[in-house]
Short mmCIF file of C-alpha atoms in Angstrom, two decimals:
data_model
loop_
_atom_site.label_atom_id
_atom_site.label_comp_id
_atom_site.label_asym_id
_atom_site.label_seq_id
_atom_site.Cartn_x
_atom_site.Cartn_y
_atom_site.Cartn_z
CA MET N 106 148.19 141.44 15.26
CA PHE N 107 145.64 139.85 16.97
CA ALA N 108 147.68 138.68 19.45
CA ILE N 109 149.30 142.07 19.77
CA THR N 110 146.20 143.36 20.55
CA ILE N 111 145.66 140.81 23.64
CA ASP N 112 148.81 141.80 25.09
CA GLU N 113 148.23 145.36 25.03
CA ASP N 114 144.73 144.81 26.82
CA VAL N 115 146.33 142.73 29.06
CA GLN N 116 149.16 145.30 29.87
CA LEU N 117 146.10 147.78 30.23
CA ASP N 118 144.00 146.05 32.80
CA ALA N 119 147.50 145.21 35.09
CA MET N 120 148.50 148.91 34.78
CA GLN N 121 144.72 149.96 36.04
CA ARG N 122 144.44 147.62 38.77
CA ALA N 123 148.06 148.71 39.99
CA TRP N 124 146.61 152.28 39.57
CA GLN N 125 143.38 151.37 41.59
CA SER N 126 145.20 149.65 44.25
CA LYS N 127 147.30 152.76 45.01
CA ARG N 128 144.77 155.46 44.66
CA VAL N 129 143.09 157.10 47.86
CA PRO N 130 139.30 157.42 47.91
CA SER N 131 137.60 160.64 47.73
CA LEU N 132 135.87 162.15 50.75
CA PHE N 133 132.72 162.21 48.44
CA GLU N 134 133.31 158.58 47.27
CA GLU N 135 131.76 155.80 49.19
CA PRO N 136 133.94 152.46 48.93
CA ALA N 137 132.33 149.54 47.22
CA ASP N 138 133.18 147.64 50.28
CA TYR N 139 131.95 149.82 52.94
CA GLN N 140 130.45 147.34 55.14
CA ASP N 141 133.77 144.93 55.33
CA LEU N 142 135.83 148.23 56.91
CA PHE N 143 133.91 147.65 59.91
CA SER N 144 133.96 143.80 59.95
CA PRO N 145 136.65 142.19 62.53
CA LEU N 146 137.08 139.23 59.94
CA ASN N 147 137.72 141.24 57.12
CA GLN N 148 140.05 143.31 59.37
CA ASN N 149 141.94 140.22 60.19
CA LYS N 150 142.20 139.36 56.17
CA SER N 151 143.37 142.82 55.43
CA ARG N 152 146.20 142.27 58.08
CA CYS N 153 147.66 139.18 56.02
CA SER N 154 147.31 141.38 52.57
CA SER N 155 148.38 144.73 53.87
CA PRO N 156 151.67 145.61 55.20
CA ALA N 157 150.11 148.25 57.39
CA PRO N 158 149.43 147.11 61.06
CA PRO N 159 145.47 147.07 61.96
CA LEU N 160 143.93 149.61 64.33
CA SER N 161 143.87 148.34 68.10
CA CYS N 162 144.00 149.80 71.41
CA CYS N 163 147.12 150.91 71.06
CA ASP N 164 146.62 152.47 67.91
CA ALA N 165 144.36 155.31 66.64
CA THR N 166 140.82 153.95 67.18
CA VAL N 167 137.65 154.99 64.81
CA GLU N 168 134.97 156.21 66.73
CA HIS N 169 131.88 155.02 65.50
CA ASP N 170 128.48 156.88 65.29
CA VAL N 171 125.01 155.44 65.39
CA ALA N 172 124.70 154.87 61.82
CA GLN N 173 128.07 152.79 61.94
CA ASP N 174 126.61 150.89 64.91
CA THR N 175 123.75 150.02 62.60
CA VAL N 176 125.85 148.72 59.85
CA GLN N 177 127.96 146.74 62.70
CA GLU N 178 124.98 145.02 63.72
CA VAL N 179 123.93 143.80 60.42
CA LEU N 180 127.00 142.68 59.79
CA TYR N 181 127.25 140.32 62.52
CA GLU N 182 123.76 138.71 61.47
CA GLU N 183 125.58 137.81 58.15
CA PRO N 184 127.04 134.51 57.88
CA HIS N 185 130.57 134.26 59.08
CA GLU N 186 133.38 132.70 56.65
CA LYS N 187 134.42 128.84 57.44
CA SER N 188 137.80 129.62 57.30
CA GLN N 189 140.60 132.08 57.34
CA THR N 190 144.17 132.61 57.23
CA LEU N 191 146.32 134.80 59.97
CA ASP N 192 149.60 136.20 59.74
CA ALA N 193 151.21 137.04 63.04
CA SER N 194 154.10 138.89 60.76
CA VAL N 195 151.31 141.70 60.07
CA LEU N 196 151.37 142.34 64.16
CA GLY N 197 154.92 142.63 64.24
CA ASP N 198 155.59 139.13 65.45
CA LEU N 199 156.99 135.99 64.18
CA PRO N 200 156.38 135.23 60.57
CA ALA N 201 153.98 132.24 61.06
CA SER N 202 150.69 131.64 59.31
CA TYR N 203 147.80 130.00 60.65
CA SER N 204 144.14 128.68 59.14
CA ILE N 205 141.48 128.69 61.31
CA HIS N 206 137.87 127.43 60.91
CA GLY N 207 134.55 128.24 62.49
CA LEU N 208 135.54 132.04 63.68
CA LYS N 209 132.30 133.62 64.84
CA PRO N 210 131.94 137.31 63.83
CA HIS N 211 131.86 138.68 67.65
CA GLN N 212 135.15 136.51 68.33
CA GLN N 213 138.88 137.49 68.60
CA PRO N 214 141.13 134.80 67.42
CA VAL N 215 143.89 133.63 69.29
CA VAL N 216 146.15 130.69 67.89
CA GLY N 217 150.05 130.08 68.54
CA VAL N 218 151.79 133.64 68.29
CA TYR N 219 148.89 135.20 66.46
CA ILE N 220 147.12 137.38 69.21
CA ASP N 221 144.59 139.43 68.21
CA ARG N 222 145.33 142.85 69.11
CA ARG N 223 141.49 143.59 70.49
CA VAL N 224 142.40 141.02 73.37
CA CYS N 225 143.69 143.28 76.50
CA PRO N 226 144.30 142.14 80.02
CA GLY N 227 141.81 143.73 82.47
CA PHE N 228 138.64 142.73 80.43
CA LYS N 229 136.00 139.73 80.80
CA TYR N 230 136.25 137.05 78.08
CA LYS N 231 134.22 133.92 77.23
CA VAL N 232 136.86 131.41 75.61
CA GLN N 233 135.92 128.54 73.15
CA PRO N 234 138.10 126.43 71.28
CA LEU N 235 137.87 126.89 67.53
CA PRO N 236 136.64 123.88 65.47
CA GLY N 237 138.87 121.90 63.32
CA SER N 238 138.26 121.92 59.37
CA LYS N 239 136.22 118.66 59.48
CA GLU N 240 133.94 119.95 62.57
CA ASP N 241 130.91 122.14 62.55
CA ASP N 242 130.72 123.52 65.66
CA GLY N 243 133.50 124.50 68.21
CA LEU N 244 134.18 122.94 71.61
CA PRO N 245 132.39 123.83 75.05
CA TYR N 246 133.22 126.90 76.40
CA LEU N 247 136.27 127.01 78.88
CA PHE N 248 135.86 127.46 82.71
CA ASP N 249 132.37 126.41 82.58
CA GLY N 250 131.30 129.19 80.28
CA LYS N 251 131.97 131.93 82.58
CA ALA N 252 133.20 135.08 81.54
CA LEU N 253 136.50 135.59 83.55
CA THR N 254 138.90 138.75 83.91
CA LEU N 255 142.05 138.47 81.79
CA LYS N 256 144.94 138.74 84.33
CA SER N 257 147.92 138.62 81.93
CA ILE N 258 149.22 137.56 78.68
CA GLY N 259 152.53 135.84 78.69
CA ARG N 260 155.43 136.20 76.45
CA GLY N 261 157.33 133.75 74.34
CA TYR N 262 156.47 131.57 71.29
CA ALA N 263 153.79 130.06 73.33
CA ARG N 264 151.75 132.62 75.29
CA ARG N 265 150.13 131.73 78.77
CA PHE N 266 146.58 133.40 79.18
CA THR N 267 146.15 133.51 83.01
CA PHE N 268 142.57 134.70 84.22
CA GLU N 269 141.09 135.52 87.72
CA SER N 270 140.34 132.44 90.08
CA ASP N 271 138.63 132.10 93.65
CA LYS N 272 141.56 130.07 94.46
CA GLY N 273 143.90 132.57 94.83
CA ARG N 274 147.07 133.20 92.79
CA PHE N 275 149.06 130.03 93.93
CA ASN N 276 145.92 127.61 93.23
CA ASN N 277 144.95 129.33 90.21
CA GLU N 278 144.01 126.49 87.53
CA ASN N 279 142.27 128.88 85.25
CA TYR N 280 144.98 129.32 82.29
CA PHE N 281 146.17 127.89 79.15
CA TRP N 282 148.81 128.54 76.57
CA SER N 283 147.95 129.90 72.89
CA ASP N 284 149.53 126.69 71.12
CA ASN N 285 147.73 124.51 73.21
CA ARG N 286 145.10 123.81 70.49
CA PRO N 287 146.46 124.04 66.75
CA GLU N 288 142.89 124.90 65.61
CA GLY N 289 143.21 128.40 67.85
CA PHE N 290 140.61 130.05 70.44
CA GLY N 291 137.39 132.59 69.89
CA PHE N 292 137.64 135.47 72.85
CA GLU N 293 134.23 136.60 73.44
CA LEU N 294 134.30 140.30 75.02
CA GLU N 295 131.59 140.65 77.88
CA LEU N 296 131.32 144.12 79.43
CA VAL N 297 127.87 143.72 81.31
CA SER N 298 126.44 140.36 82.85
CA ASP N 299 123.01 138.81 84.08
CA GLY N 300 121.91 140.56 87.28
CA ASP N 301 123.72 143.80 86.95
CA LYS N 302 121.80 146.83 88.50
CA PHE N 303 121.83 150.46 87.15
CA THR N 304 120.39 153.80 87.85
CA VAL N 305 118.40 155.14 84.70
CA PHE N 306 119.05 158.74 83.91
CA ASP N 307 117.29 161.24 81.19
CA ALA N 308 118.90 163.28 78.88
CA ASN N 309 118.77 166.15 81.64
CA HIS N 310 121.17 164.00 83.67
CA GLU N 311 118.33 163.63 86.36
CA ALA N 312 117.62 160.21 88.01
CA GLN N 313 114.35 158.59 86.69
CA GLY N 314 114.52 154.98 88.31
CA THR N 315 116.25 151.67 88.35
CA LEU N 316 117.17 148.72 86.18
CA GLU N 317 118.12 145.06 86.51
CA ILE N 318 119.43 143.30 83.52
CA LEU N 319 117.70 139.85 83.64
CA ARG N 320 119.02 138.32 80.82
CA ILE N 321 121.72 139.05 78.05
CA LYS N 322 120.44 138.21 74.44
CA GLY N 323 123.28 137.19 71.91
CA ALA N 324 126.72 138.54 71.88
CA GLN N 325 128.38 141.77 73.07
CA ILE N 326 129.71 143.00 70.07
CA GLU N 327 132.63 144.82 70.19
CA LEU N 328 132.74 148.61 68.46
CA SER N 329 135.92 150.38 69.36
CA SER N 330 138.94 150.06 71.34
CA GLU N 331 141.15 153.06 71.87
CA VAL N 332 143.83 154.58 74.33
CA VAL N 333 142.44 157.45 76.24
CA PRO N 334 144.30 159.25 79.04
CA GLU N 335 142.42 157.03 81.74
CA GLY N 336 143.57 154.11 80.13
CA ILE N 337 142.24 151.72 77.73
CA LYS N 338 138.54 152.25 76.52
CA LYS N 339 136.30 149.71 74.77
CA LYS N 340 132.56 150.30 73.45
CA ALA N 341 130.29 147.35 72.87
CA LYS N 342 126.81 147.09 71.73
CA ILE N 343 124.55 144.84 73.69
CA ASN N 344 121.10 143.40 73.65
CA PHE N 345 119.14 142.46 76.89
CA THR N 346 115.87 142.17 78.82
CA GLY N 347 115.40 144.27 81.94
CA LYS N 348 113.48 145.04 84.68
CA VAL N 349 112.78 149.03 84.82
CA GLU N 350 111.30 150.38 87.82
CA PHE N 351 110.54 153.95 87.59
CA TYR N 352 110.42 156.51 90.52
CA GLU N 353 107.30 157.99 89.69
CA THR N 354 105.46 154.73 89.37
CA GLY N 355 106.94 152.22 91.15
CA VAL N 356 106.18 149.57 88.51
CA ALA N 357 108.99 147.10 87.52
CA LYS N 358 108.15 145.60 84.17
CA PRO N 359 110.60 143.41 82.03
CA MET N 360 111.02 144.65 78.61
CA PRO N 361 113.79 143.94 75.57
CA MET N 362 116.09 146.87 74.82
CA PHE N 363 119.84 147.63 73.91
CA GLY N 364 122.43 150.04 74.22
CA VAL N 365 126.02 150.78 73.76
CA ALA N 366 128.25 149.57 77.04
CA THR N 367 131.36 151.63 77.35
CA CYS N 368 134.10 150.07 79.68
CA VAL N 369 137.35 151.62 80.85
CA LYS N 370 140.63 149.67 81.97
CA ALA N 371 142.62 152.15 83.88
CA LYS N 372 146.36 152.33 84.19
CA ASP N 373 146.42 151.74 88.19
CA LYS N 374 143.53 149.29 88.21
CA SER N 375 143.63 145.46 87.64
CA SER N 376 140.35 144.98 85.74
CA ALA N 377 138.13 147.30 83.77
CA GLN N 378 135.19 149.36 85.21
CA LEU N 379 131.68 149.72 83.36
CA ILE N 380 130.82 153.51 82.83
CA LYS N 381 127.88 153.82 81.56
CA ILE N 382 125.24 152.09 78.96
CA SER N 383 124.28 154.98 76.70
CA ASN N 384 121.47 154.93 73.87
CA VAL N 385 118.91 152.88 75.62
CA THR N 386 115.29 153.67 74.46
CA ILE N 387 112.76 153.01 77.15
CA LYS N 388 109.00 153.81 76.12
CA HIS N 389 110.13 155.82 72.80
CA HIS N 390 112.47 157.95 75.21
CA ARG N 391 116.30 158.00 75.24
CA TYR N 392 118.11 157.36 78.78
CA TYR N 393 121.54 155.96 79.77
CA LEU N 394 122.36 153.74 82.60
CA THR N 395 125.06 154.23 85.46
CA PRO N 396 126.42 151.34 87.11
CA GLY N 397 124.55 150.45 90.81
CA VAL N 398 121.61 151.76 92.63
CA ASN N 399 122.32 154.67 94.56
CA THR N 400 119.59 155.87 97.02
CA ILE N 401 120.29 159.53 96.98
CA HIS N 402 118.49 159.63 93.59
CA ARG N 403 115.53 157.83 94.68
CA ARG N 404 112.35 160.42 94.42
CA VAL N 405 109.27 160.01 95.92
CA THR N 406 106.38 162.42 95.28
CA VAL N 407 103.69 162.88 97.94
CA ARG N 408 100.58 165.03 97.77
CA GLY N 409 98.76 166.49 100.41
CA ASP N 410 94.84 166.30 98.56
CA GLU N 411 94.93 162.62 98.36
CA ILE N 412 94.66 162.07 101.83
CA GLY N 413 92.52 164.90 102.97
CA ASP N 414 95.03 167.34 103.51
CA ILE N 415 95.95 170.47 102.19
CA ASN N 416 96.36 170.70 98.51
CA THR N 417 100.44 170.76 98.46
CA LYS N 418 102.73 168.89 96.54
CA TYR N 419 106.34 167.71 97.57
CA THR N 420 108.93 165.49 95.87
CA MET N 421 111.70 164.02 98.56
CA THR N 422 115.06 162.82 96.81
CA GLY N 423 117.10 160.06 98.56
CA LEU N 424 114.30 158.33 100.93
CA GLU N 425 115.24 154.77 101.64
CA HIS N 426 112.52 152.07 100.02
CA TYR N 427 111.70 151.39 103.81
CA GLU N 428 111.15 154.61 105.18
CA ILE N 429 107.52 156.62 105.21
CA PRO N 430 107.69 160.23 103.88
CA VAL N 431 106.91 163.07 106.57
CA VAL N 432 107.58 166.65 104.74
CA GLY N 433 105.90 170.15 105.16
CA THR N 434 102.37 169.93 105.67
CA TYR N 435 102.58 166.01 104.97
CA VAL N 436 102.11 163.28 107.18
CA ASP N 437 101.87 159.61 105.51
CA PRO N 438 98.50 158.09 106.87
CA ARG N 439 100.97 154.99 107.67
CA VAL N 440 102.28 156.91 110.44
CA VAL N 441 100.21 156.30 113.67
CA PRO N 442 100.74 157.09 117.38
CA GLY N 443 101.40 154.05 119.37
CA PHE N 444 103.73 152.34 117.34
CA CYS N 445 107.89 152.72 117.11
CA TYR N 446 109.62 154.79 114.57
CA ARG N 447 113.26 155.71 113.67
CA VAL N 448 113.44 159.11 112.43
CA ARG N 449 116.18 160.30 109.74
CA PRO N 450 116.23 163.97 108.32
CA ASN N 451 116.37 163.23 104.62
CA ASP N 452 119.54 165.40 104.00
CA ARG N 453 121.93 163.28 106.44
CA LYS N 454 122.63 159.88 107.14
CA ASP N 455 122.40 160.13 110.97
CA HIS N 456 119.12 159.59 112.56
CA LEU N 457 117.49 161.86 115.42
CA PHE N 458 117.13 160.65 119.23
CA ASP N 459 120.75 159.11 118.99
CA GLY N 460 119.39 156.35 116.56
CA ARG N 461 116.70 155.05 118.88
CA ALA N 462 113.07 153.92 117.91
CA LEU N 463 110.78 155.96 119.85
CA ARG N 464 106.95 155.32 120.29
CA LEU N 465 105.05 157.90 118.41
CA CYS N 466 102.59 159.62 121.26
CA SER N 467 100.73 162.11 119.22
CA ILE N 468 100.63 163.83 115.89
CA GLY N 469 99.33 167.55 116.01
CA MET N 470 96.76 169.54 114.05
CA GLY N 471 97.55 172.58 111.97
CA TYR N 472 99.75 173.52 108.93
CA ALA N 473 102.86 172.38 110.41
CA LYS N 474 102.13 168.90 112.58
CA ARG N 475 103.70 168.60 115.71
CA LEU N 476 105.14 164.90 116.00
CA THR N 477 105.75 164.02 119.61
CA PHE N 478 107.39 160.88 120.91
CA ALA N 479 107.97 159.23 124.12
CA PRO N 480 110.10 161.52 126.21
CA ASP N 481 112.98 160.38 128.27
CA SER N 482 112.03 162.56 131.16
CA LEU N 483 108.42 163.80 132.11
CA VAL N 484 110.09 166.66 133.82
CA SER N 485 111.59 168.07 130.56
CA PRO N 486 110.03 166.09 127.25
CA ASP N 487 112.11 167.10 124.35
CA ASN N 488 111.27 164.40 121.92
CA TYR N 489 109.35 166.26 119.61
CA LEU N 490 109.71 168.07 116.25
CA TRP N 491 107.12 169.51 113.71
CA SER N 492 106.55 168.32 110.39
CA ASP N 493 108.05 171.28 108.60
CA SER N 494 111.21 171.63 110.58
CA HIS N 495 113.67 170.01 107.76
CA PRO N 496 112.89 171.23 104.28
CA ASP N 497 114.16 168.24 102.62
CA GLY N 498 111.37 166.21 104.76
CA LEU N 499 111.74 163.02 107.31
CA GLY N 500 112.07 159.65 106.68
CA LEU N 501 110.41 157.31 109.28
CA GLU N 502 111.25 153.55 109.72
CA PRO N 503 108.49 151.92 111.40
CA ARG N 504 110.37 149.44 114.22
CA ALA N 505 108.25 145.99 115.77
CA VAL N 506 111.30 144.18 117.13
CA HIS N 507 113.83 145.63 119.52
CA THR N 508 116.87 144.13 121.00
CA GLY N 509 116.41 142.51 124.24
CA MET N 510 112.79 141.11 123.31
CA LYS N 511 111.87 137.50 124.40
CA PHE N 512 109.88 135.08 122.33
CA SER N 513 108.62 131.55 122.67
CA ILE N 514 109.35 129.21 119.68
CA MET N 515 106.18 127.32 119.03
CA ALA N 516 105.39 124.44 116.04
CA GLY N 517 101.73 124.08 116.51
CA ASP N 518 101.02 123.29 120.23
CA GLN N 519 104.59 122.17 120.74
CA GLN N 520 106.84 124.33 122.28
CA LEU N 521 110.40 124.03 121.03
CA GLY N 522 112.45 126.73 122.83
CA GLU N 523 113.04 130.39 123.75
CA ALA N 524 114.57 133.18 121.85
CA SER N 525 116.30 136.53 122.91
CA VAL N 526 116.89 139.32 120.49
CA PHE N 527 120.64 139.96 120.36
CA ARG N 528 121.02 142.52 117.49
CA ALA N 529 118.04 144.19 115.58
CA ASP N 530 120.31 146.67 113.37
CA ALA N 531 118.82 145.64 110.18
CA PRO N 532 116.04 147.74 108.71
CA GLN N 533 112.32 146.71 109.30
CA GLN N 534 109.96 147.37 106.61
CA GLU N 535 106.10 147.52 106.77
CA GLU N 536 104.63 145.33 104.11
CA ARG N 537 100.60 146.94 104.98
CA MET N 538 98.45 148.11 107.58
CA GLU N 539 95.02 147.13 108.40
CA ARG N 540 91.59 148.41 110.22
CA VAL N 541 90.10 145.54 111.96
CA PRO N 542 86.54 145.86 113.49
CA THR N 543 86.26 145.00 117.52
CA HIS N 544 83.53 143.84 119.50
CA SER N 545 83.37 147.67 120.91
CA GLY N 546 82.62 148.74 117.63
CA LYS N 547 85.76 150.67 117.03
CA CYS N 548 88.73 149.45 114.97
CA ALA N 549 92.16 148.04 116.03
CA ILE N 550 95.02 148.87 113.64
CA ILE N 551 97.23 146.07 112.87
CA LYS N 552 100.69 146.59 111.10
CA TYR N 553 102.81 143.74 109.30
CA ILE N 554 106.59 144.34 109.37
CA HIS N 555 109.37 142.45 107.95
CA ILE N 556 111.96 141.60 110.49
CA ASN N 557 115.50 140.66 110.37
CA VAL N 558 117.10 140.23 113.63
CA THR N 559 119.81 138.07 115.29
CA CYS N 560 118.70 136.05 118.04
CA HIS N 561 120.42 133.47 121.04
CA VAL N 562 118.04 130.71 120.47
CA LYS N 563 117.76 128.05 123.34
CA LEU N 564 116.06 124.72 122.34
CA ALA N 565 114.13 122.75 124.88
CA ASN N 566 116.12 119.80 126.28
CA THR N 567 115.77 116.49 124.65
CA GLY N 568 117.46 113.18 124.80
CA GLY N 569 119.46 114.16 128.00
CA ARG N 570 121.55 116.72 126.50
CA SER N 571 122.94 119.82 128.48
CA PRO N 572 121.51 123.04 128.09
CA GLU N 573 124.69 124.74 126.69
CA ARG N 574 124.67 122.55 123.62
CA ASP N 575 121.35 123.42 122.77
CA GLU N 576 122.08 127.12 122.53
CA TYR N 577 122.62 128.77 118.94
CA LEU N 578 123.20 132.20 117.69
CA MET N 579 121.24 132.54 114.33
CA ARG N 580 119.39 134.84 112.39
CA VAL N 581 115.78 135.12 112.45
CA TYR N 582 113.63 136.50 109.32
CA GLY N 583 109.94 136.85 109.41
CA LEU N 584 106.88 139.03 109.52
CA ALA N 585 106.02 140.70 112.55
CA VAL N 586 102.44 141.28 113.64
CA VAL N 587 101.80 144.37 115.64
CA ARG N 588 98.47 145.47 116.81
CA LYS N 589 97.39 148.57 118.41
CA ASP N 590 93.78 148.28 120.09
CA PRO N 591 91.36 150.77 120.32
CA ASN N 592 91.50 152.96 123.62
CA THR N 593 95.10 152.20 124.11
CA SER N 594 98.10 154.60 123.55
CA ILE N 595 100.56 151.33 122.97
CA ALA N 596 101.08 148.89 120.20
CA TYR N 597 102.24 145.26 121.23
CA VAL N 598 103.74 142.68 118.63
CA GLU N 599 101.21 140.00 118.72
CA ARG N 600 103.45 137.19 117.16
CA VAL N 601 105.99 136.76 114.80
CA GLU N 602 105.09 134.65 111.58
CA ASN N 603 106.47 133.12 108.18
CA VAL N 604 109.56 132.70 110.24
CA GLY N 605 112.85 131.55 108.62
CA LEU N 606 116.00 130.32 110.70
CA ASP N 607 119.67 130.94 108.95
CA SER N 608 120.19 127.43 109.90
CA GLN N 609 119.97 123.93 109.08
CA LEU N 610 117.05 123.68 111.38
CA ASN N 611 115.11 125.66 108.89
CA ILE N 612 115.50 122.55 106.54
CA LEU N 613 113.99 120.09 108.93
CA PHE N 614 111.01 122.19 109.65
CA ALA N 615 110.31 123.07 105.70
CA CYS N 616 110.34 119.14 104.78
CA THR N 617 108.04 118.23 107.58
CA HIS N 618 105.86 120.97 106.70
CA THR N 619 106.11 122.56 110.28
CA GLU N 620 105.36 126.32 110.74
CA LEU N 621 107.28 128.16 113.27
CA VAL N 622 105.69 130.96 115.06
CA PHE N 623 107.35 133.16 117.89
CA TYR N 624 104.91 134.69 120.31
CA PRO N 625 106.20 137.42 122.87
CA LEU N 626 106.88 136.41 126.63
CA HIS N 627 105.64 139.38 128.97
#
């Protein structure tokens, strides 16, 4: 009788287990293993035990909301399992079974014919060989630890994984086969890299500043992968340290933050493109980031009462960082007669006066100030405008060095040669302006302007060499000192200091602690 009761209990338990395995949970019932549903490791285990294929970029994808992202983050902090069993037949491939060890929670396994469905060409991955059963850690990352774009996945029993290379298609050495290592490989997705720059937008889709990623902290955890009309879209959670510079304050301050990066691999593109980073919190406010720094979003706010003028306030959008604002009744104090400027209306790319840098002769009085520049003809002078001529304002770029100017290159008391400016297309930016008292009791105005020009440099003959062999075309960087003395109407270049040459000569001068100074030849 007792034996019969035990057999009935065993049969009842078996029936309950079979019924529970086929039972569909209610919408109002939370599964006991809720967290396991979002774990990539347990997704791999379900592939081995369940005949249904897992979700992938080629199947329907479950979208994660903010609460699920939080669950995902907690899961990845848990210790990962040391060993797993992968069955390739679950993916519709050959019936091969593999046992791997040491796969990290954010890694996607590749071994033999088993290719995790989340691994897609067009996205960037870091690849790490997995450790063996008796090893604690994996081997060093392949390709010097760099994240490279996966170009293709071959076919056959051993799949060839080909990544991008700087050496071209025919000299590409960035590849391996999935069965090169019996222990397998772990792929780590990378959507965002160190040094990437973004534009910061608020909830109203208005640009508020710029952000540069200084360092990615930890792994980038893939949250979802789905097929959309545009192609394949992936989302990943990232933690990083970013340097934020708001347009209003202009202060760049590094701070830790996190967000969800969205990347899309279009059908007609060979690599995925980052779309945005959403849910980024900066100083208790929610923002989203778009790749790149677009100058059309840069805003500058000026106030007339701060310079002792009419109490007006203007906001200009799209002004370059090296341009000085002039709008309405407002003329920036850095705009001084006697110095040269290039003038650009803020609503267009082309400069006025055929793009020439003209000397500012005078600034008028009144509500709208008249800015008069050096005329082309004294008979009919027409190089002038008013500060309110353009509703979007004007951007004035200060210019110190022009094409055709000649300089003497000095290293202390020794003359090394001469330099003639060949091109001066790069922007020149004012660093600061000073007022220096003179013997007459009045003040001279000195501007310090960064320059980046191309020069023909002719060094002094040494050792009987021919003059032709001592001529070079090189780029010159420096800080031009431009001075306007009192009772004069024209500013002049005193010197160019802190000179840097785009040449090996610069290394020679730096090693000998020799400072180069360019003095203008009149």
